[in-house]
Short mmCIF file of C-alpha atoms (C1' of nucleotides) in Angstrom, two decimals:
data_model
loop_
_atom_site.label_atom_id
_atom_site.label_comp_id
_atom_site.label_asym_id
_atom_site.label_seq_id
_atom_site.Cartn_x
_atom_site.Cartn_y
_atom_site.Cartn_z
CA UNK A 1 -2.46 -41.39 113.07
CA UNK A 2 -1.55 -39.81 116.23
CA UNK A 3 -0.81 -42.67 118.12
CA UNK A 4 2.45 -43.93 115.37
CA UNK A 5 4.97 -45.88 117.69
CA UNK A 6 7.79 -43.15 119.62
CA UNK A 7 7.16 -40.06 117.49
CA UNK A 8 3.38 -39.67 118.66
CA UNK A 9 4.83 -39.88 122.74
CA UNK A 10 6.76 -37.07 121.98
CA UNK A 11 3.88 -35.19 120.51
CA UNK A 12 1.95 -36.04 123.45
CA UNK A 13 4.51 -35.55 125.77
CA UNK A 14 4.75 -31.65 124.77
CA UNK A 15 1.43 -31.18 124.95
CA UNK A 16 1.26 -32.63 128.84
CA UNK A 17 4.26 -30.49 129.23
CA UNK A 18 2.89 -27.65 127.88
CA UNK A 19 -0.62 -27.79 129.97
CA UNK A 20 1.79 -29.05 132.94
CA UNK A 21 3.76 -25.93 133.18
CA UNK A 22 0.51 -23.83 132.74
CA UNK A 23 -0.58 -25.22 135.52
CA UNK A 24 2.08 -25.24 137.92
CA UNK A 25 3.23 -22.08 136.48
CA UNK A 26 0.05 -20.12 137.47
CA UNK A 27 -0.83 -21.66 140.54
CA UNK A 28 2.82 -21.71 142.32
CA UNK A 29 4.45 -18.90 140.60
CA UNK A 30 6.73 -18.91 137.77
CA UNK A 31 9.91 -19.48 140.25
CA UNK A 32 8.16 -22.98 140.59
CA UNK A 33 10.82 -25.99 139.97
CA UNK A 34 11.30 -27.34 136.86
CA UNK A 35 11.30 -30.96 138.38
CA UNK A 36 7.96 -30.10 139.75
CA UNK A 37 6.84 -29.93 135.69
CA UNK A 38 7.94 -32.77 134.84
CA UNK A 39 6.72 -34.56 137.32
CA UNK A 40 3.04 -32.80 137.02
CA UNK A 41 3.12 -34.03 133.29
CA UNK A 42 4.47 -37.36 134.24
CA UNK A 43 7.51 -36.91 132.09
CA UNK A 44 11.78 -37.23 132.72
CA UNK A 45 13.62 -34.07 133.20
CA UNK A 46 15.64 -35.31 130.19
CA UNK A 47 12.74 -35.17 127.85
CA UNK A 48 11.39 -31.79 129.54
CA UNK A 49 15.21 -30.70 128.63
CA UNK A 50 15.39 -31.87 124.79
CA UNK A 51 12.16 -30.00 124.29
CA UNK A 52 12.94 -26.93 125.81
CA UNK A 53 17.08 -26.36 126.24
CA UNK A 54 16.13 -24.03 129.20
CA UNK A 55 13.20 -22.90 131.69
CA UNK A 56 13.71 -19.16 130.14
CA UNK A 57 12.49 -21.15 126.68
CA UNK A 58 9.57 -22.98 128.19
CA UNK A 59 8.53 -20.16 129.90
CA UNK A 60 8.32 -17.82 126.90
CA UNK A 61 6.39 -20.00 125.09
CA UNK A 62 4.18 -20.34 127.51
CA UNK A 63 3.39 -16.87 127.48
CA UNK A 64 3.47 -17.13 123.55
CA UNK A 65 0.33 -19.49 124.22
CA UNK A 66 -1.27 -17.94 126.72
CA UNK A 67 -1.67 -14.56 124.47
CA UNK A 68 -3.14 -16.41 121.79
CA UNK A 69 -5.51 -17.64 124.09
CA UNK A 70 -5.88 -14.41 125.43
CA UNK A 71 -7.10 -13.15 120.98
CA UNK A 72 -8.66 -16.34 120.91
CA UNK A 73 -11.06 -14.78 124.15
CA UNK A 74 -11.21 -11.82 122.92
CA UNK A 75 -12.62 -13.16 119.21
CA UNK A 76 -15.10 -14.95 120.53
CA UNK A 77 -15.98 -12.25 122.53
CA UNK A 78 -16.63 -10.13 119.80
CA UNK A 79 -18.50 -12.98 117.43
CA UNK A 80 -21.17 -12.35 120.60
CA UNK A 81 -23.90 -10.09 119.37
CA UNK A 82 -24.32 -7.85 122.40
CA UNK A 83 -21.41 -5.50 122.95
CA UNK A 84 -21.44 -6.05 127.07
CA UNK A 85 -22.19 -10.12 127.01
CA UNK A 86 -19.29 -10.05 124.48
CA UNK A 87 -17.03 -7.98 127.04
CA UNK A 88 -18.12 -9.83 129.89
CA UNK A 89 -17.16 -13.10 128.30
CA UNK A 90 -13.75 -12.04 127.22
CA UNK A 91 -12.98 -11.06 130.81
CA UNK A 92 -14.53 -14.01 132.36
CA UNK A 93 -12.67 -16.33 130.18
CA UNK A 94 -9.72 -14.82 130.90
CA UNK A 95 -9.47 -15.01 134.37
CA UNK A 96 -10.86 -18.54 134.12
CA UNK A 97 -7.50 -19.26 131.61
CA UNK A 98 -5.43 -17.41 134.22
CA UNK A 99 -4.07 -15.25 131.37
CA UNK A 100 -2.52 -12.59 133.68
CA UNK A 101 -0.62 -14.91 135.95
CA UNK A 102 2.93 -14.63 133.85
CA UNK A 103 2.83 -10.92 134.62
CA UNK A 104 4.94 -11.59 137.46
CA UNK A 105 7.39 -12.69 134.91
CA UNK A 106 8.15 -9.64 133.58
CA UNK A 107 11.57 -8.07 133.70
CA UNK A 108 12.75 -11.50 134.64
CA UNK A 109 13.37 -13.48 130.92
CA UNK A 110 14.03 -12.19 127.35
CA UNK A 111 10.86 -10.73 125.79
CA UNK A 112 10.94 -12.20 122.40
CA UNK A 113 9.62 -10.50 118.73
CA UNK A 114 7.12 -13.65 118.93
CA UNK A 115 5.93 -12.25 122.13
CA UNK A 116 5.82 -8.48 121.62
CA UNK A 117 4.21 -9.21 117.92
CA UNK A 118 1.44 -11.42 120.05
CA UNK A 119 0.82 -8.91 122.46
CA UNK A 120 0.42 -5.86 120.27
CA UNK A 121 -2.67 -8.57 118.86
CA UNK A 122 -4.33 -9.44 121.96
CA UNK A 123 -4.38 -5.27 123.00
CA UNK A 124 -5.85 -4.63 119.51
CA UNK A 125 -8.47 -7.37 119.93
CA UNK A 126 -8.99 -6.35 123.34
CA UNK A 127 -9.54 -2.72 122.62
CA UNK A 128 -12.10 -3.58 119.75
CA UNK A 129 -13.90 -5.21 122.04
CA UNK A 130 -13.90 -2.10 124.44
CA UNK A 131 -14.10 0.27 122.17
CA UNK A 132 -17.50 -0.99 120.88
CA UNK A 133 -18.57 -1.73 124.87
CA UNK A 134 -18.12 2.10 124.64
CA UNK A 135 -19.87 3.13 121.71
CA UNK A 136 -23.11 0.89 122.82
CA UNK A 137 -22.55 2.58 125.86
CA UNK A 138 -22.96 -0.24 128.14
CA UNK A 139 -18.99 0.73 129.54
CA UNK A 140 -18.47 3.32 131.98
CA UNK A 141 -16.55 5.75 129.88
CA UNK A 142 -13.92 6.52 132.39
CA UNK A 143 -12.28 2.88 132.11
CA UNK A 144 -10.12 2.04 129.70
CA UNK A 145 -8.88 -1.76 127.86
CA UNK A 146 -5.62 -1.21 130.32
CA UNK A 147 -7.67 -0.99 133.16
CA UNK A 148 -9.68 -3.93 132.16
CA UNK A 149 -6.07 -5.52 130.87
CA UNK A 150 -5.03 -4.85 134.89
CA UNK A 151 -8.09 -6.11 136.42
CA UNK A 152 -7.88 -9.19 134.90
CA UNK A 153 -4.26 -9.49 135.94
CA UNK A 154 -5.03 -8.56 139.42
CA UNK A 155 -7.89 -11.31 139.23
CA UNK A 156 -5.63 -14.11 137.43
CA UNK A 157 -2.76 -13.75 140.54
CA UNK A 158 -2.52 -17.31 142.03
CA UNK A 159 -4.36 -18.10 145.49
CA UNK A 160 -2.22 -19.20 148.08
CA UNK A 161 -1.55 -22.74 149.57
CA UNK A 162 -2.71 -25.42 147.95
CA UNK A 163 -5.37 -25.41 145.09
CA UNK A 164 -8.93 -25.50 145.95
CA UNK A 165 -12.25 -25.65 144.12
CA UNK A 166 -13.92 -23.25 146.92
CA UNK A 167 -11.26 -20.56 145.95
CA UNK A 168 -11.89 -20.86 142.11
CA UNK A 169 -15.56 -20.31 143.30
CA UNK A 170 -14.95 -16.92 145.36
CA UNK A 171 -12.99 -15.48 142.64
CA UNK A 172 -15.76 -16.10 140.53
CA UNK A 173 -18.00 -14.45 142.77
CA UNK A 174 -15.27 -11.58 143.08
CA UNK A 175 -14.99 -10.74 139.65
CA UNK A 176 -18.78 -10.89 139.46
CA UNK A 177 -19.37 -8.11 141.56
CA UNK A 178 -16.17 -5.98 139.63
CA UNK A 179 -18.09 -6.22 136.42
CA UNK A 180 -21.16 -4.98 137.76
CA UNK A 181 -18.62 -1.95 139.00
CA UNK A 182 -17.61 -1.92 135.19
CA UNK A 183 -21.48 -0.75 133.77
CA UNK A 184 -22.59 1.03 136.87
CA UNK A 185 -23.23 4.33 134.67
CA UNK A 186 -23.84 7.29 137.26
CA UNK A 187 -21.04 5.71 139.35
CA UNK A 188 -18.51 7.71 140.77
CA UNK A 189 -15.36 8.92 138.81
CA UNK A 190 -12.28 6.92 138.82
CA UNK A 191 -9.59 8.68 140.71
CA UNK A 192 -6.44 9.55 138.49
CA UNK A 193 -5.13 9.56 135.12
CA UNK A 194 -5.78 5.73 133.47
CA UNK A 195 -2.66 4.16 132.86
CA UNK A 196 -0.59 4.52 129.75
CA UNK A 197 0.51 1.86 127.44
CA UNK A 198 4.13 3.16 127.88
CA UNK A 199 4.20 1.81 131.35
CA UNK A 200 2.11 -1.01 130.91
CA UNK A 201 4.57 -2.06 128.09
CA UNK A 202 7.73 -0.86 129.94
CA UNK A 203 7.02 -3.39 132.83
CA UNK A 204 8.98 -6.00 130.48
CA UNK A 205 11.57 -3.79 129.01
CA UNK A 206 11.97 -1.87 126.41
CA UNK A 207 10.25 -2.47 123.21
CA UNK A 208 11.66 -3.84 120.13
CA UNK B 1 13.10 9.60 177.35
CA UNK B 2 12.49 7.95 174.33
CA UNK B 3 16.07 8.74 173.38
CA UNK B 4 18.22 7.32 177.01
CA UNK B 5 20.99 5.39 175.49
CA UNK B 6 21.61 1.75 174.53
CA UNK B 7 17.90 0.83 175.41
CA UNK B 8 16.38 3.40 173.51
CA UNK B 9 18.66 2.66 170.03
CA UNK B 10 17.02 -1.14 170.71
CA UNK B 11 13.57 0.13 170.94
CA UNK B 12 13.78 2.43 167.63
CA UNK B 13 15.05 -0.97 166.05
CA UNK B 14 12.47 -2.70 166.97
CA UNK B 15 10.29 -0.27 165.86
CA UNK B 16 12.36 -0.23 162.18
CA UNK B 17 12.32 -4.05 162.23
CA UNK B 18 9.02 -4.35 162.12
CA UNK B 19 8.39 -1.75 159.74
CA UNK B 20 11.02 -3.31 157.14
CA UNK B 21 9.35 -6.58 157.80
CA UNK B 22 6.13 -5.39 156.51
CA UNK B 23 7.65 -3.78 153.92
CA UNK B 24 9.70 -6.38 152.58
CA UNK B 25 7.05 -9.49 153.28
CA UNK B 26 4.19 -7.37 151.74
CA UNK B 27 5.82 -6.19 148.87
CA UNK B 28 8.31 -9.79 148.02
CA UNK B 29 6.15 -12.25 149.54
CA UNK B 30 6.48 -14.02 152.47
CA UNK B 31 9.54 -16.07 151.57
CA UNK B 32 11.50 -13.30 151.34
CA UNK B 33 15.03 -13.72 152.52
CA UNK B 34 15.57 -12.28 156.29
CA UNK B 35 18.76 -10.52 155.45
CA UNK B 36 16.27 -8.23 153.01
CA UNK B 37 14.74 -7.25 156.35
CA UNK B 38 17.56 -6.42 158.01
CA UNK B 39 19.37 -4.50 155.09
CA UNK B 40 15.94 -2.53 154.79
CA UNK B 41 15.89 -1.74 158.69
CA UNK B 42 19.30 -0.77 158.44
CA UNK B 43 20.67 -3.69 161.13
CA UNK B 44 22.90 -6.02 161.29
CA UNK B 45 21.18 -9.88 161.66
CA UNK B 46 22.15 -10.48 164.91
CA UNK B 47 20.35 -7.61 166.17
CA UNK B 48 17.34 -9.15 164.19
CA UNK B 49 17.58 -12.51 165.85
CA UNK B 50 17.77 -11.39 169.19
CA UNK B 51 14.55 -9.51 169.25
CA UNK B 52 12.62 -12.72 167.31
CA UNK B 53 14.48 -15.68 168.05
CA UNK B 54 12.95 -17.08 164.82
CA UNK B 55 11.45 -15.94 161.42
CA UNK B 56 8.21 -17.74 161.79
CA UNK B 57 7.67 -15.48 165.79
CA UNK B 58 8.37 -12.44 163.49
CA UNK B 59 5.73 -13.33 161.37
CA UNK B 60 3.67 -13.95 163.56
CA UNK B 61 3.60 -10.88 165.59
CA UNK B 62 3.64 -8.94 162.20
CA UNK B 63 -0.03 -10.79 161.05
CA UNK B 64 -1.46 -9.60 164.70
CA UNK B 65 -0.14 -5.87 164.04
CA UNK B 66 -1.91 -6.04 160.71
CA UNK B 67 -4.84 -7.24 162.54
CA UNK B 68 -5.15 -4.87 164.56
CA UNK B 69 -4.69 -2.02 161.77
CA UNK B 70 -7.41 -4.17 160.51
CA UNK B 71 -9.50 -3.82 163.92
CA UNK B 72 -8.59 -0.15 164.27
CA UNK B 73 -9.83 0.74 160.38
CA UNK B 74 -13.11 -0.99 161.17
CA UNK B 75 -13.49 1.31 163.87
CA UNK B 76 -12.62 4.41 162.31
CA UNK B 77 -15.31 3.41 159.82
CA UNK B 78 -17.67 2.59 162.32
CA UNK B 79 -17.26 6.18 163.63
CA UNK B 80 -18.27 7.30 160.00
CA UNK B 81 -21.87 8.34 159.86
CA UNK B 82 -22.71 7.15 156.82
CA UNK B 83 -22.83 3.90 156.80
CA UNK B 84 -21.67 3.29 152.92
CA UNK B 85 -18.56 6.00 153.48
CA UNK B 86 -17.74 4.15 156.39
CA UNK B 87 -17.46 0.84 154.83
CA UNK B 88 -15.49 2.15 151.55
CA UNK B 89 -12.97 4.11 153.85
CA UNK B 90 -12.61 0.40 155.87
CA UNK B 91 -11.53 -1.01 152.40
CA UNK B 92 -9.65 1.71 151.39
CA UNK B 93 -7.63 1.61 154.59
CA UNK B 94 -7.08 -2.30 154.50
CA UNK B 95 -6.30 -2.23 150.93
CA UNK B 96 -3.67 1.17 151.40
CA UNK B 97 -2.44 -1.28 154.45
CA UNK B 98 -1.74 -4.27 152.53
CA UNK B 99 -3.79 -5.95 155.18
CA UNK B 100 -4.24 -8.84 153.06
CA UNK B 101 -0.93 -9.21 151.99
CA UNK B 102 0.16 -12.00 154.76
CA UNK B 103 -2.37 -14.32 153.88
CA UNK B 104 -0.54 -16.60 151.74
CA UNK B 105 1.27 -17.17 155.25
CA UNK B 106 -1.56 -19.57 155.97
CA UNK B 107 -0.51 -22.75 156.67
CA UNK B 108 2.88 -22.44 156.75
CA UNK B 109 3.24 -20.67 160.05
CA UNK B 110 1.49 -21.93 163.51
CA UNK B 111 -1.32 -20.17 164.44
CA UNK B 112 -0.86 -18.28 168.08
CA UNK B 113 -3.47 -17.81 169.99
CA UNK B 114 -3.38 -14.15 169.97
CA UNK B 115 -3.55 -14.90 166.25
CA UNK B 116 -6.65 -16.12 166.76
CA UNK B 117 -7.86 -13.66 169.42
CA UNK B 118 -7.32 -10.99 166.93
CA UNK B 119 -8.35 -12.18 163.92
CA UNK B 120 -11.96 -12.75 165.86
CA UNK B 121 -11.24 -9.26 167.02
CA UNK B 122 -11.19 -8.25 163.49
CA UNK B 123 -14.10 -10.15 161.81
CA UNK B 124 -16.69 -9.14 164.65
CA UNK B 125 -15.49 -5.71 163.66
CA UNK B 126 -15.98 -5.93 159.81
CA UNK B 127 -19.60 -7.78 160.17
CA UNK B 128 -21.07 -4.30 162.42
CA UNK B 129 -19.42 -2.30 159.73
CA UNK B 130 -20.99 -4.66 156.95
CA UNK B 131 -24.89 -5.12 158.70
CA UNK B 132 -24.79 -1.61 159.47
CA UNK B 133 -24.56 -1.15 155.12
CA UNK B 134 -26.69 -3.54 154.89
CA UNK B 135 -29.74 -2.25 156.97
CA UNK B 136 -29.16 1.12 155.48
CA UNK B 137 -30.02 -0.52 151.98
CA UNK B 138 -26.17 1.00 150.85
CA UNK B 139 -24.80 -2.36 150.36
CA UNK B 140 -26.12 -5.14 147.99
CA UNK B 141 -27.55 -7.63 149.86
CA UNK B 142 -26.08 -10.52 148.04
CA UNK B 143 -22.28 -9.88 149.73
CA UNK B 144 -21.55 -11.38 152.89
CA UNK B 145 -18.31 -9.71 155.13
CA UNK B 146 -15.99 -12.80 154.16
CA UNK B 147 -16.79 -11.62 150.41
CA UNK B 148 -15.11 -8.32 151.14
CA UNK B 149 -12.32 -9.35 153.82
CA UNK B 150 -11.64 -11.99 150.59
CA UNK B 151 -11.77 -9.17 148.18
CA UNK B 152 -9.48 -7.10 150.46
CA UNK B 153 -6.87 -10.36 150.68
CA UNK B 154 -7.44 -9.92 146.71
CA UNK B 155 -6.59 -6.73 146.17
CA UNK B 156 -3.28 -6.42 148.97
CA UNK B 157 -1.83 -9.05 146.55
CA UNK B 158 1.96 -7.97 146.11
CA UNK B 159 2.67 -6.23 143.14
CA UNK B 160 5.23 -7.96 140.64
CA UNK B 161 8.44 -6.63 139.90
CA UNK B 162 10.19 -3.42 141.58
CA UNK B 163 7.21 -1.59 143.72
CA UNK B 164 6.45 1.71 142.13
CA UNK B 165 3.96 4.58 142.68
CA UNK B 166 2.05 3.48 139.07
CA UNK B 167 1.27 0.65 140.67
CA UNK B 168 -0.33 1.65 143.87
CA UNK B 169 -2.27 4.11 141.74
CA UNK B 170 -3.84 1.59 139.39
CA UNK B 171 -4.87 -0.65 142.13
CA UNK B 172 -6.37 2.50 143.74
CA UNK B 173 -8.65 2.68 140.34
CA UNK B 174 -9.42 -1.23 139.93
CA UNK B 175 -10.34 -1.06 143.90
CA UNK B 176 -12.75 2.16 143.13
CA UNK B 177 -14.25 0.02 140.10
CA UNK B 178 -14.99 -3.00 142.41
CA UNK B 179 -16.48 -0.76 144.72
CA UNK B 180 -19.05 0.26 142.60
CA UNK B 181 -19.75 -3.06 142.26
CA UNK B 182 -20.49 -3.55 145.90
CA UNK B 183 -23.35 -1.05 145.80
CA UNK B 184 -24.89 -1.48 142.43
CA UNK B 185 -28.69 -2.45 143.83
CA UNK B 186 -30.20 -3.81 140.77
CA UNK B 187 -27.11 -5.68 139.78
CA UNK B 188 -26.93 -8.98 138.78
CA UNK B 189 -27.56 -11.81 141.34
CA UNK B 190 -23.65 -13.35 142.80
CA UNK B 191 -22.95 -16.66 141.58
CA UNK B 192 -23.46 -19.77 143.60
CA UNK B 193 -23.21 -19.71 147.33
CA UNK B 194 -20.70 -17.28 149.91
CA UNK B 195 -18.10 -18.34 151.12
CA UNK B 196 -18.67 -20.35 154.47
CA UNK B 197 -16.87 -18.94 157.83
CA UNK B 198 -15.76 -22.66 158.21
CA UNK B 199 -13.58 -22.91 154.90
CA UNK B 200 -12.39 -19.38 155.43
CA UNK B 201 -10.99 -19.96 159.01
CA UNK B 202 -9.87 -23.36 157.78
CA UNK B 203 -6.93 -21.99 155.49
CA UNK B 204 -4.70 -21.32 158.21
CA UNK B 205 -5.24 -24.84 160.17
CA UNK B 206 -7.42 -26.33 162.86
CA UNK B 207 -9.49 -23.48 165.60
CA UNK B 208 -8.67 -23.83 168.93
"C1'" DG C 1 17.54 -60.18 116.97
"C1'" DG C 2 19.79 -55.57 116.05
"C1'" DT C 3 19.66 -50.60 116.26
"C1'" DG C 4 19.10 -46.02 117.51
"C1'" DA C 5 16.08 -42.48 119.08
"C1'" DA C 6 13.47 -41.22 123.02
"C1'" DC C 7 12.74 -42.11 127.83
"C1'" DG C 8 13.20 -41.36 133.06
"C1'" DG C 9 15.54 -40.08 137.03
"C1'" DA C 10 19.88 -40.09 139.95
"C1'" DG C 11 23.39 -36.86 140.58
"C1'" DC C 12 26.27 -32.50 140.03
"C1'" DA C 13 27.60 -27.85 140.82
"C1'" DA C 14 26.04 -23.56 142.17
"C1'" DT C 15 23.20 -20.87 144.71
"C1'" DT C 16 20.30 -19.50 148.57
"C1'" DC C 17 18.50 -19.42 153.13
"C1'" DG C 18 17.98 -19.51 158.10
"C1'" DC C 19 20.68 -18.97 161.74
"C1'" DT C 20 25.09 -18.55 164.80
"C1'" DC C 21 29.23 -16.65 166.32
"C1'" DC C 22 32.36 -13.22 167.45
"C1'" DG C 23 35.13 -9.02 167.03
"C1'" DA C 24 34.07 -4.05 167.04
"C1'" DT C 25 31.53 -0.38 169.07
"C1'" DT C 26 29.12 2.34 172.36
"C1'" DC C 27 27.14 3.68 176.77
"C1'" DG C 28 26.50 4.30 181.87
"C1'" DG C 29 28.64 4.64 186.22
"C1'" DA C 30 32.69 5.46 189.25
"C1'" DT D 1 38.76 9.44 182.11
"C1'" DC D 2 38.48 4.87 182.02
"C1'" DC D 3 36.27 0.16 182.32
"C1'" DG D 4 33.02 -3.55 182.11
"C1'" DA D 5 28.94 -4.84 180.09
"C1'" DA D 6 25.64 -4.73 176.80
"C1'" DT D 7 24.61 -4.24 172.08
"C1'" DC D 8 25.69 -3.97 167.34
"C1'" DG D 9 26.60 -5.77 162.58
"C1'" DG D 10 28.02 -8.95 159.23
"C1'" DA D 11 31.05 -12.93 157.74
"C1'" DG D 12 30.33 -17.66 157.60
"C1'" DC D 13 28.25 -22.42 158.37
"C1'" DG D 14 25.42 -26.36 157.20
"C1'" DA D 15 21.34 -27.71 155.09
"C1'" DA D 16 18.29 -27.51 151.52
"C1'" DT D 17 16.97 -26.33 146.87
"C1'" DT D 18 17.67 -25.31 141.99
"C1'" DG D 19 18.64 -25.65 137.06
"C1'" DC D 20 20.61 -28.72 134.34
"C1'" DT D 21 23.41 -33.05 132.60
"C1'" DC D 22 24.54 -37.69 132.03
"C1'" DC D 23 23.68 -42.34 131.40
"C1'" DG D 24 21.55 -46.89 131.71
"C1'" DT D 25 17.02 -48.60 130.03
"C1'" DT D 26 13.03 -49.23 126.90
"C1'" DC D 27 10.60 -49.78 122.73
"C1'" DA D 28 9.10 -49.11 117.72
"C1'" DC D 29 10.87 -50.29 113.41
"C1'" DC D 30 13.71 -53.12 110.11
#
DNA sequence: GGTGAACGGAGCAATTCGCTCCGATTCGGA
DNA sequence: TCCGAATCGGAGCGAATTGCTCCGTTCACC
């Protein structure tokens, strides 16, 4: 099974798509072409275009996915026996999944109840997982799971030009040195108010 | 002076031009359309096309003005006398400056040689400010200068969507974490190797 | 063989962008 | 006060790109 005649190339055919448009998606923006997709996946535009009836379709559940992968993190994260390990593996996952990189999306398609009911998970999950950080006290008290959310955004924005290894390897090194800025007890206090979930939410419209 | 007639008005465009440019380019991106600039500046495109005969020579003197903020930042931070303040108010600056911002330019423009000129300008400037931190023990040791010009570029990202003021402030607290980060002695050792000087230069074509 | 669903990609219509052209406007000198 | 020249601003052009559709072809199943 898996492999029965036409029905199975359709099955696999969604799931190139799928990991296509992730990729193209987060490295070249989401104003990327659609023909650039299907090419990516090695796939028509006319089977791209019976799966998904428009780009605004594919691209929402693309976002569907990439939340779930996003509780999926932030699970195992919290399955890890030592509160900051845990964290630190959520985050570095993350960024390695390029979870953030649809953020620039926002305000540009629909936000669907599938998406707002995922999201309202992952920011649960994620603030478990900060909330005990907190209480073990390996988490600078003054940061919050929005900052964190934010970071990893900031750290999940695509690199220019053309995709490189050697870039994938300084972000690595980048986000390194911001987690060590995310213990640091006696460090200095983070200027401002932290953000609120109103605005973090409000950045794709208004809530259902 | 300053304000004699038909040359003057041309000047103060000029001056508005470029400032719109930087504006527009940091905020949208690069491939932002050139009437944006001239709507922002307030003038009309053929004004805009006489002063740069072309949108690649406008971007081009743009990246060496952001240079040499770059150059001038490093300097004011070199005046600093502590050597740590300095080199957080040189980040701060760039960051505030969007300094970064133009680097997904690379590759797509050709590289002047006052491009070059400057840009040596600028990283002779940030490796004083950077061994200076580094002999006064304020700076871990495992962070090379292209790590924080590369950390800079990561932070001047554009926002997404409409600029606003909750943005700027958020990046100012994500920028203060990663900070942190950069002294943190005992920290955890930086994964696999710095970036090289070679790959960094490389982005934006061959050296002269 | 015959059949029909799924395939791939050429092509369409609409939009967007860089850039040019030209009439309207303004300024300095006589 | 008036005129010529220089400058301004934006409508418009051609090229390129985009999202999407249409249609001839292919292949598993009967």
């Amino acid at each position: 099974m898996g492999t029965r005649g036409r029905q199975a190339e359709a099955k696999r055919n969604d799931l190139r798509l799928l990991a296509a448009a992730h990729e193209v998606f987060t490295r070249q923006g989401f104003d990327a072409p659609v023909s650039a997709i299907a090419r990516q996946a090695g796939v028509g535009m006319g089977s791209l275009y019976r799966r998904y009836r428009t780009k605004e379709q594919l691209l929402q559940r693309l976002c569907v996915i990439a939340m779930e992968r996003t509780v999926e993190a932030a699970e195992t994260g919290l399955a890890h026996a030592d509160p900051w390990e845990g964290l630190a593996l959520y985050v570095r996952t993350c960024v390695a999944n390029r979870s953030g990189a649809l953020a620039p999306v926002a305000g540009t398609i629909e936000v669907t109840d599938e998406m707002w009911r995922t999201a309202r998970e992952a920011d649960e999950a994620a603030e478990r997982l900060v909330t005990r950080a907190h209480e073990a006290g390996v988490l600078r008290r003054d940061v919050t799971m929005l900052d964190i959310s934010l970071l990893m955004e900031q750290f999940s924005r695509p690199a220019p030009g053309p995709p490189s290894p050697e870039h994938d390897h300084v972000r690595h090194r980048l986000l390194a040195i911001a987690l060590d800025g995310l213990r640091a007890p006696g460090a200095t206090a983070l200027p401002g108010e932290p953000p609120t979930l109103e605005w973090y939410e409000s950045r794709w419209g208004d809530a259902p």
